Amino acid sequence: MKHGNTSESRRARAMLTATRAVVYAILIFLSALCLFSFYLLIVNASRSNADLQGGFRFLPQGNFLTNLRNSWNDASINIPRGMLNSFVVALCTSVLTTYFSALTAYGLHAYEFRLKRAAFTFIMAVMVIPKQVCAAGFVQLCYKFHLTTSYLPLILPGIAAPIVFFYMKQYMESTLPMEIIDAARVDGSGEFYTFNRIILPMLKPALAVQMIFSFVESWNNYFLPALLLDRAELKTVPIMIAQLRAADYSKFDLGKMYMFILLAILPVLVVYIFLSKSIIKGVTAGSVKG
Amino acid sequence: MPSGVISSLRRSLSLTRFFTWPPQVLTVYNSFFENYREGLTQVGPNFVGLKNYATLFTPDSSGSVDILKYAGNTVALWVGGAVPQILTALLLAIFFTSCRLRIKGQAFFKAVIYLPNLIMASAFSMLFYTLFSNVGPVNQLLMQLGWSDHVIDFFAVKFTVRGLICLMNFLMWFGNTTILLMAGIMGIDQSLFEASTIDGASSLQTFFRVTLPLLTPILVYTIITALIGGLQMFDVPQVLTNGLGTPNRTSTTLIMYLNNYLGTSKNYGMAGAISWWSSSSPPCSASWCSSP
Amino acid sequence: MVKGVSFQCCPAAMIYRRSIAKDVLGTDDPAQVQAAVSDWDKFNAVAEQAAAKGYLMTASEAATYRVFSNNVSAPWVDGNNNLQIDENIQTWMKQAKDFSDKGYTQDCDIWSDECTAQMFASGKAMCYFGPAWYFNFSMGNAQDAEKGCSGDWAICQGPQAHFWGGTWLLAAAGSDNPTMLADVMNTFINDEEVCSLLVEKEAQFSNNKAVNAKFAEDPNFGNDFLGGQNDTAMFVEMAGNIKFENQTIYDQLLNEGLQSNWREYCKGTVSEEEAMSNFYKYVNEKYPSIVTP
């Protein structure tokens, strides 16, 4: 800066530093709040059952590996298999959800057609109904169509996800100028080609974000899988945790339970860290000039 | 019209319809019937017209209408959690994307604030329950520090129970919202910000004149999804109060009320009436006034 | 036609801390303690004495609930589907509020940490109520090697005889192996060796009278947790006093509902009318056909 030492720029820099300090303070405070419960989870996963019954501790104890071994090898609750199941379901759901919601949103954003308003209102109306209400009818449908012996009833409804659609629509409204689409049309590219090769890369931040969210939601989903999956080898992680909670009271191992919860969260955390880097990468590649 | 996209649009819409329409119709249909289980015997479905709705809106012995009270609870809990959540998220999103502030360690902060969203709501509530129970560490700490001479029953006071629920909702969702808003801000053309700096706008002016208007669609999305999530609030108060909504059912939300009927009695009649009313009635601002 | 059999019998007792009983009553002998608590008036008087010495009588106001609810003279629901609260239950309600106000007990669920925390050696509760499976499996804190007090407990009948639970063996209709099923069930209830193992190794109370009598009369048989007391002998005596009348299909949930809603009144967060109103709402949600006032 050419005006290095004037009092004005000194004041401006001081204000900047002060602002930065306040911001860091707020961030650290919020991080502490968030980390605290997670930290407690790790501490509890490192304690034995008898120790946990006795009250609270704030420092990790020595039972971590024992609990890990017990949970991983538990005969009645096959957590490695459960994690695999959850991963498959969550991955397929998140990919399908994100792609089709983006497609639908593009359709409603870029085109004018007669029933546009009606279609939009319909999709929004669907969003408001609580899931528990639709569940009974949906389960009856699945049993009628013999869909309960596979992952399909969990993955397919992901295609119709009004909330993700809504986000994509709003995102496109704020960041997708029609000029691009017109330019692509003038250049002679077909509609699908335009969507897949030009529009999708521009939506990278939104896609990455929604993939993470739908992955997590699918991973943590307990309500519907519990109602739909009867085969033991298809059970996902939340169902197994619920089984643990409802298990024999006298053989209840709290240390194992906390370890299960920790194991249940870890893969999601890894996926999140992996995908969040691509948000930053996607931003620098996706901005439109001019 | 480009036929390829329209046909896939039709396909998505019809799938949406297939998976959600029949259940919704079934729900409304059920609400006109008396349909529940008693032990192992099934009563109904017998057509009773609007009797379920009449039961819903009959005042109890103290004169208050239950469903309006629960709607009021739901609104109160939502406001307490969502308003701080959205405001904080907006603030954080600006901090993170601001070129001037250049906050370091963003990856760490972003991972950390998102963490509570990963923990299942039920596990999170169990953790808070054990923290604040009568024999939990918060009480032990308060007694040790001498700030209290007896055990404080956090779950017997309306303010603390609601406060805890709002805190949990805030913690679980503010990271999520921050990331959403951040993605929104990052999608705004950088040249606009450069132009406003060249024009001499202060950061506040840039925020209100450039960022906010362009962010409006995403903000609208955030508020509406928060509203819908609030209306459907279930896991956190259910686990925290063990389904009772203590004290005196002041933390019972609409979906907890619905769930009470879907449990032992599998009362699809009442459940249908409640869900139809909750999702189609005007915003529960009217019931906010009924909240005791 | 026999539709199911039980292989475990659950007469329930008052499980008291020997050391606290010695301090309050001057003795820990089961017969003498029983004489001191043989009816509810005496029980309440002992509670006052215990409180004077800084103890709690029970760890939860709902600990005595089952004793009252097993001995009701009328069912929860009458012939016309009207809800009726029996006199014995009303006595419990009064006792719960009274104990709570005077500090003789805590306001918590019997399975909560607050209640089980009193089972440690440092705990102050004088007694709990439960059958064999309760003190063998659900009093983990009392059995803890470091902080527990195993051996410092004993049982007696308490103010009224009652039971809690039991395990049933049921055969599903349409099973393709009915003879084997009958054989399995027979073994569990009639085979003396198996029933003896149940008593010796699992410390349960079997339903085979002959086996129970054998252990009851054995002077060397005792339970370490109970300081060597022969619990089978006690249970054999108590089992004869149990009443099993006026049970309905609504019992479990109505009992739970009353306890949790009445607890709010005991804590003082709601008035009596509000607590009962909430209980009636609970009944309506669980059993729509029951008519509430």
Tab-separated table of C-alpha atoms in Angstrom, chain A residues 54-256:
chain	number	residue	atom	x	y	z
A	54	GLY	CA	-20.075	-44.442	38.632
A	55	GLY	CA	-20.353	-40.946	37.266
A	56	PHE	CA	-18.594	-38.463	35.084
A	57	ARG	CA	-14.980	-38.123	34.137
A	58	PHE	CA	-13.334	-35.508	31.978
A	59	LEU	CA	-10.167	-37.352	31.048
A	60	PRO	CA	-9.881	-40.420	28.823
A	61	GLN	CA	-9.334	-43.704	30.603
A	62	GLY	CA	-7.592	-46.810	29.374
A	63	ASN	CA	-10.407	-48.937	28.002
A	64	PHE	CA	-10.435	-47.585	24.446
A	65	LEU	CA	-8.866	-50.575	22.709
A	66	THR	CA	-10.864	-53.072	24.760
A	67	ASN	CA	-14.113	-51.370	23.868
A	68	LEU	CA	-13.033	-51.173	20.238
A	69	ARG	CA	-12.255	-54.865	20.139
A	70	ASN	CA	-15.536	-55.746	21.860
A	71	SER	CA	-17.648	-53.629	19.549
A	72	TRP	CA	-15.917	-54.719	16.363
A	73	ASN	CA	-16.184	-58.402	17.203
A	74	ASP	CA	-19.612	-58.347	18.804
A	75	ALA	CA	-21.446	-61.483	17.757
A	76	SER	CA	-24.979	-60.198	17.690
A	77	ILE	CA	-24.265	-56.752	16.289
A	78	ASN	CA	-22.084	-56.948	13.208
A	79	ILE	CA	-20.935	-53.346	13.049
A	80	PRO	CA	-18.446	-53.753	10.139
A	81	ARG	CA	-21.259	-55.166	8.013
A	82	GLY	CA	-23.602	-52.443	9.203
A	83	MET	CA	-21.098	-49.767	8.253
A	84	LEU	CA	-20.748	-51.279	4.791
A	85	ASN	CA	-24.520	-51.349	4.351
A	86	SER	CA	-24.902	-47.797	5.536
A	87	PHE	CA	-22.100	-46.657	3.258
A	88	VAL	CA	-23.602	-48.261	0.148
A	89	VAL	CA	-27.067	-46.903	0.837
A	90	ALA	CA	-25.836	-43.441	1.744
A	91	LEU	CA	-23.507	-43.135	-1.230
A	92	CYS	CA	-26.124	-44.236	-3.785
A	93	THR	CA	-28.777	-42.048	-2.190
A	94	SER	CA	-26.621	-38.951	-2.126
A	95	VAL	CA	-25.474	-39.326	-5.732
A	96	LEU	CA	-28.983	-40.000	-7.049
A	97	THR	CA	-30.552	-37.281	-4.931
A	98	THR	CA	-28.093	-34.606	-5.947
A	99	TYR	CA	-28.140	-35.429	-9.632
A	100	PHE	CA	-31.896	-35.694	-10.068
A	101	SER	CA	-32.671	-32.715	-7.884
A	102	ALA	CA	-30.245	-30.633	-9.926
A	103	LEU	CA	-31.874	-31.904	-13.093
A	104	THR	CA	-35.370	-31.064	-11.901
A	105	ALA	CA	-34.278	-27.677	-10.640
A	106	TYR	CA	-32.621	-26.939	-13.973
A	107	GLY	CA	-35.800	-27.915	-15.735
A	108	LEU	CA	-37.866	-25.543	-13.641
A	109	HIS	CA	-35.290	-22.765	-13.793
A	110	ALA	CA	-34.310	-22.674	-17.430
A	111	TYR	CA	-37.570	-23.475	-19.165
A	112	GLU	CA	-40.925	-21.867	-19.494
A	113	PHE	CA	-43.836	-24.224	-19.733
A	114	ARG	CA	-47.477	-24.112	-18.911
A	115	LEU	CA	-47.573	-26.091	-15.682
A	116	LYS	CA	-44.380	-24.561	-14.280
A	117	ARG	CA	-45.982	-22.822	-11.318
A	118	ALA	CA	-48.167	-25.812	-10.521
A	119	ALA	CA	-45.212	-28.190	-10.599
A	120	PHE	CA	-43.179	-25.942	-8.337
A	121	THR	CA	-46.024	-25.500	-5.843
A	122	PHE	CA	-46.669	-29.229	-5.819
A	123	ILE	CA	-43.052	-30.053	-5.009
A	124	MET	CA	-42.976	-27.449	-2.240
A	125	ALA	CA	-46.205	-28.765	-0.761
A	126	VAL	CA	-44.709	-32.240	-0.581
A	127	MET	CA	-41.818	-30.844	1.435
A	128	VAL	CA	-44.047	-29.745	4.291
A	129	ILE	CA	-45.639	-33.079	5.138
A	130	PRO	CA	-43.816	-34.753	8.026
A	131	LYS	CA	-42.088	-37.943	6.999
A	132	GLN	CA	-43.619	-39.974	9.820
A	133	VAL	CA	-47.011	-39.387	8.273
A	134	CYS	CA	-46.139	-40.796	4.875
A	135	ALA	CA	-44.265	-43.684	6.394
A	136	ALA	CA	-47.214	-45.962	7.127
A	137	GLY	CA	-48.543	-45.726	3.585
A	138	PHE	CA	-45.084	-46.049	2.058
A	139	VAL	CA	-44.295	-49.177	4.043
A	140	GLN	CA	-47.578	-50.744	2.960
A	141	LEU	CA	-46.665	-49.959	-0.665
A	142	CYS	CA	-43.241	-51.528	-0.324
A	143	TYR	CA	-44.576	-54.723	1.157
A	144	LYS	CA	-47.105	-54.962	-1.674
A	145	PHE	CA	-44.405	-54.610	-4.307
A	146	HIS	CA	-42.037	-57.001	-2.478
A	147	LEU	CA	-39.316	-54.389	-2.202
A	148	THR	CA	-38.299	-55.100	1.366
A	149	THR	CA	-35.485	-57.563	0.721
A	150	SER	CA	-33.091	-55.110	-0.854
A	151	TYR	CA	-31.739	-51.604	-0.474
A	152	LEU	CA	-33.998	-50.293	-3.241
A	153	PRO	CA	-36.792	-48.798	-1.098
A	154	LEU	CA	-34.182	-46.806	0.763
A	155	ILE	CA	-32.285	-45.532	-2.262
A	156	LEU	CA	-34.976	-44.917	-4.861
A	157	PRO	CA	-37.049	-42.352	-2.947
A	158	GLY	CA	-33.872	-40.318	-2.809
A	159	ILE	CA	-34.526	-39.403	-6.403
A	160	ALA	CA	-37.479	-37.356	-5.270
A	161	ALA	CA	-36.040	-35.023	-2.644
A	162	PRO	CA	-37.912	-31.722	-2.574
A	163	ILE	CA	-35.556	-30.043	-0.133
A	164	VAL	CA	-32.471	-30.653	-2.260
A	165	PHE	CA	-34.395	-29.600	-5.354
A	166	PHE	CA	-35.374	-26.374	-3.613
A	167	TYR	CA	-31.764	-25.613	-2.716
A	168	MET	CA	-30.555	-26.222	-6.274
A	169	LYS	CA	-33.319	-24.031	-7.648
A	170	GLN	CA	-32.429	-21.177	-5.315
A	171	TYR	CA	-28.737	-21.602	-6.038
A	172	MET	CA	-29.321	-21.454	-9.769
A	173	GLU	CA	-31.474	-18.356	-9.362
A	174	SER	CA	-28.621	-16.533	-7.727
A	175	THR	CA	-25.686	-17.799	-9.761
A	176	LEU	CA	-26.759	-19.131	-13.117
A	177	PRO	CA	-27.199	-16.516	-15.817
A	178	MET	CA	-29.249	-17.504	-18.834
A	179	GLU	CA	-26.482	-16.196	-21.140
A	180	ILE	CA	-24.435	-19.311	-20.587
A	181	ILE	CA	-27.280	-21.565	-21.565
A	182	ASP	CA	-28.085	-19.421	-24.609
A	183	ALA	CA	-24.446	-19.374	-25.584
A	184	ALA	CA	-24.280	-23.143	-25.368
A	185	ARG	CA	-27.439	-23.491	-27.454
A	186	VAL	CA	-26.058	-21.156	-30.069
A	187	ASP	CA	-22.951	-23.286	-30.162
A	188	GLY	CA	-25.164	-26.228	-31.022
A	189	SER	CA	-24.938	-28.378	-27.905
A	190	GLY	CA	-27.934	-30.552	-27.025
A	191	GLU	CA	-29.862	-29.946	-23.804
A	192	PHE	CA	-28.523	-32.932	-21.927
A	193	TYR	CA	-25.000	-32.168	-23.036
A	194	THR	CA	-25.430	-28.583	-21.830
A	195	PHE	CA	-26.641	-29.794	-18.485
A	196	ASN	CA	-24.011	-32.436	-17.885
A	197	ARG	CA	-20.949	-30.705	-19.285
A	198	ILE	CA	-21.558	-27.026	-18.673
A	199	ILE	CA	-24.124	-26.484	-15.933
A	200	LEU	CA	-23.133	-29.254	-13.518
A	201	PRO	CA	-19.502	-28.116	-13.146
A	202	MET	CA	-20.768	-24.616	-12.350
A	203	LEU	CA	-22.885	-26.037	-9.579
A	204	LYS	CA	-19.924	-27.718	-7.873
A	205	PRO	CA	-20.186	-25.934	-4.515
A	206	ALA	CA	-23.917	-26.632	-4.323
A	207	LEU	CA	-23.491	-30.234	-5.454
A	208	ALA	CA	-20.718	-30.920	-2.981
A	209	VAL	CA	-22.715	-29.392	-0.149
A	210	GLN	CA	-25.885	-31.310	-0.898
A	211	MET	CA	-23.977	-34.558	-1.403
A	212	ILE	CA	-22.531	-34.225	2.071
A	213	PHE	CA	-25.888	-33.401	3.615
A	214	SER	CA	-27.813	-36.168	1.916
A	215	PHE	CA	-25.026	-38.631	2.714
A	216	VAL	CA	-25.220	-37.718	6.391
A	217	GLU	CA	-29.004	-37.776	6.451
A	218	SER	CA	-29.096	-41.150	4.785
A	219	TRP	CA	-26.419	-42.462	7.149
A	220	ASN	CA	-28.295	-41.339	10.241
A	221	ASN	CA	-31.668	-42.395	8.959
A	222	TYR	CA	-33.268	-44.774	11.422
A	223	PHE	CA	-36.991	-44.392	11.036
A	224	LEU	CA	-37.589	-45.820	7.546
A	225	PRO	CA	-34.853	-48.467	7.408
A	226	ALA	CA	-36.112	-49.873	10.718
A	227	LEU	CA	-39.564	-50.220	9.191
A	228	LEU	CA	-38.416	-51.612	5.865
A	229	LEU	CA	-35.385	-53.846	6.269
A	230	ASP	CA	-36.105	-57.309	7.580
A	231	ARG	CA	-33.023	-59.179	6.527
A	232	ALA	CA	-30.324	-59.140	9.181
A	233	GLU	CA	-27.426	-58.745	6.770
A	234	LEU	CA	-28.923	-55.565	5.332
A	235	LYS	CA	-29.244	-53.702	8.611
A	236	THR	CA	-27.706	-50.256	8.723
A	237	VAL	CA	-25.791	-48.648	11.575
A	238	PRO	CA	-28.606	-46.706	13.322
A	239	ILE	CA	-30.702	-49.872	13.526
A	240	MET	CA	-27.814	-51.666	15.186
A	241	ILE	CA	-27.378	-48.882	17.696
A	242	ALA	CA	-31.063	-49.054	18.539
A	243	GLN	CA	-30.729	-52.810	19.011
A	244	LEU	CA	-27.940	-52.161	21.434
A	245	ARG	CA	-30.070	-49.699	23.369
A	246	ALA	CA	-32.944	-52.156	23.652
A	247	ALA	CA	-30.699	-55.049	24.560
A	248	ASP	CA	-30.638	-57.061	27.752
A	249	TYR	CA	-30.338	-54.627	30.622
A	250	SER	CA	-28.143	-56.841	32.729
A	251	LYS	CA	-25.576	-57.368	30.001
A	252	PHE	CA	-25.591	-53.764	28.963
A	253	ASP	CA	-22.103	-52.512	28.298
A	254	LEU	CA	-22.185	-48.715	28.244
A	255	GLY	CA	-18.555	-48.518	27.106
A	256	LYS	CA	-19.394	-50.584	24.053
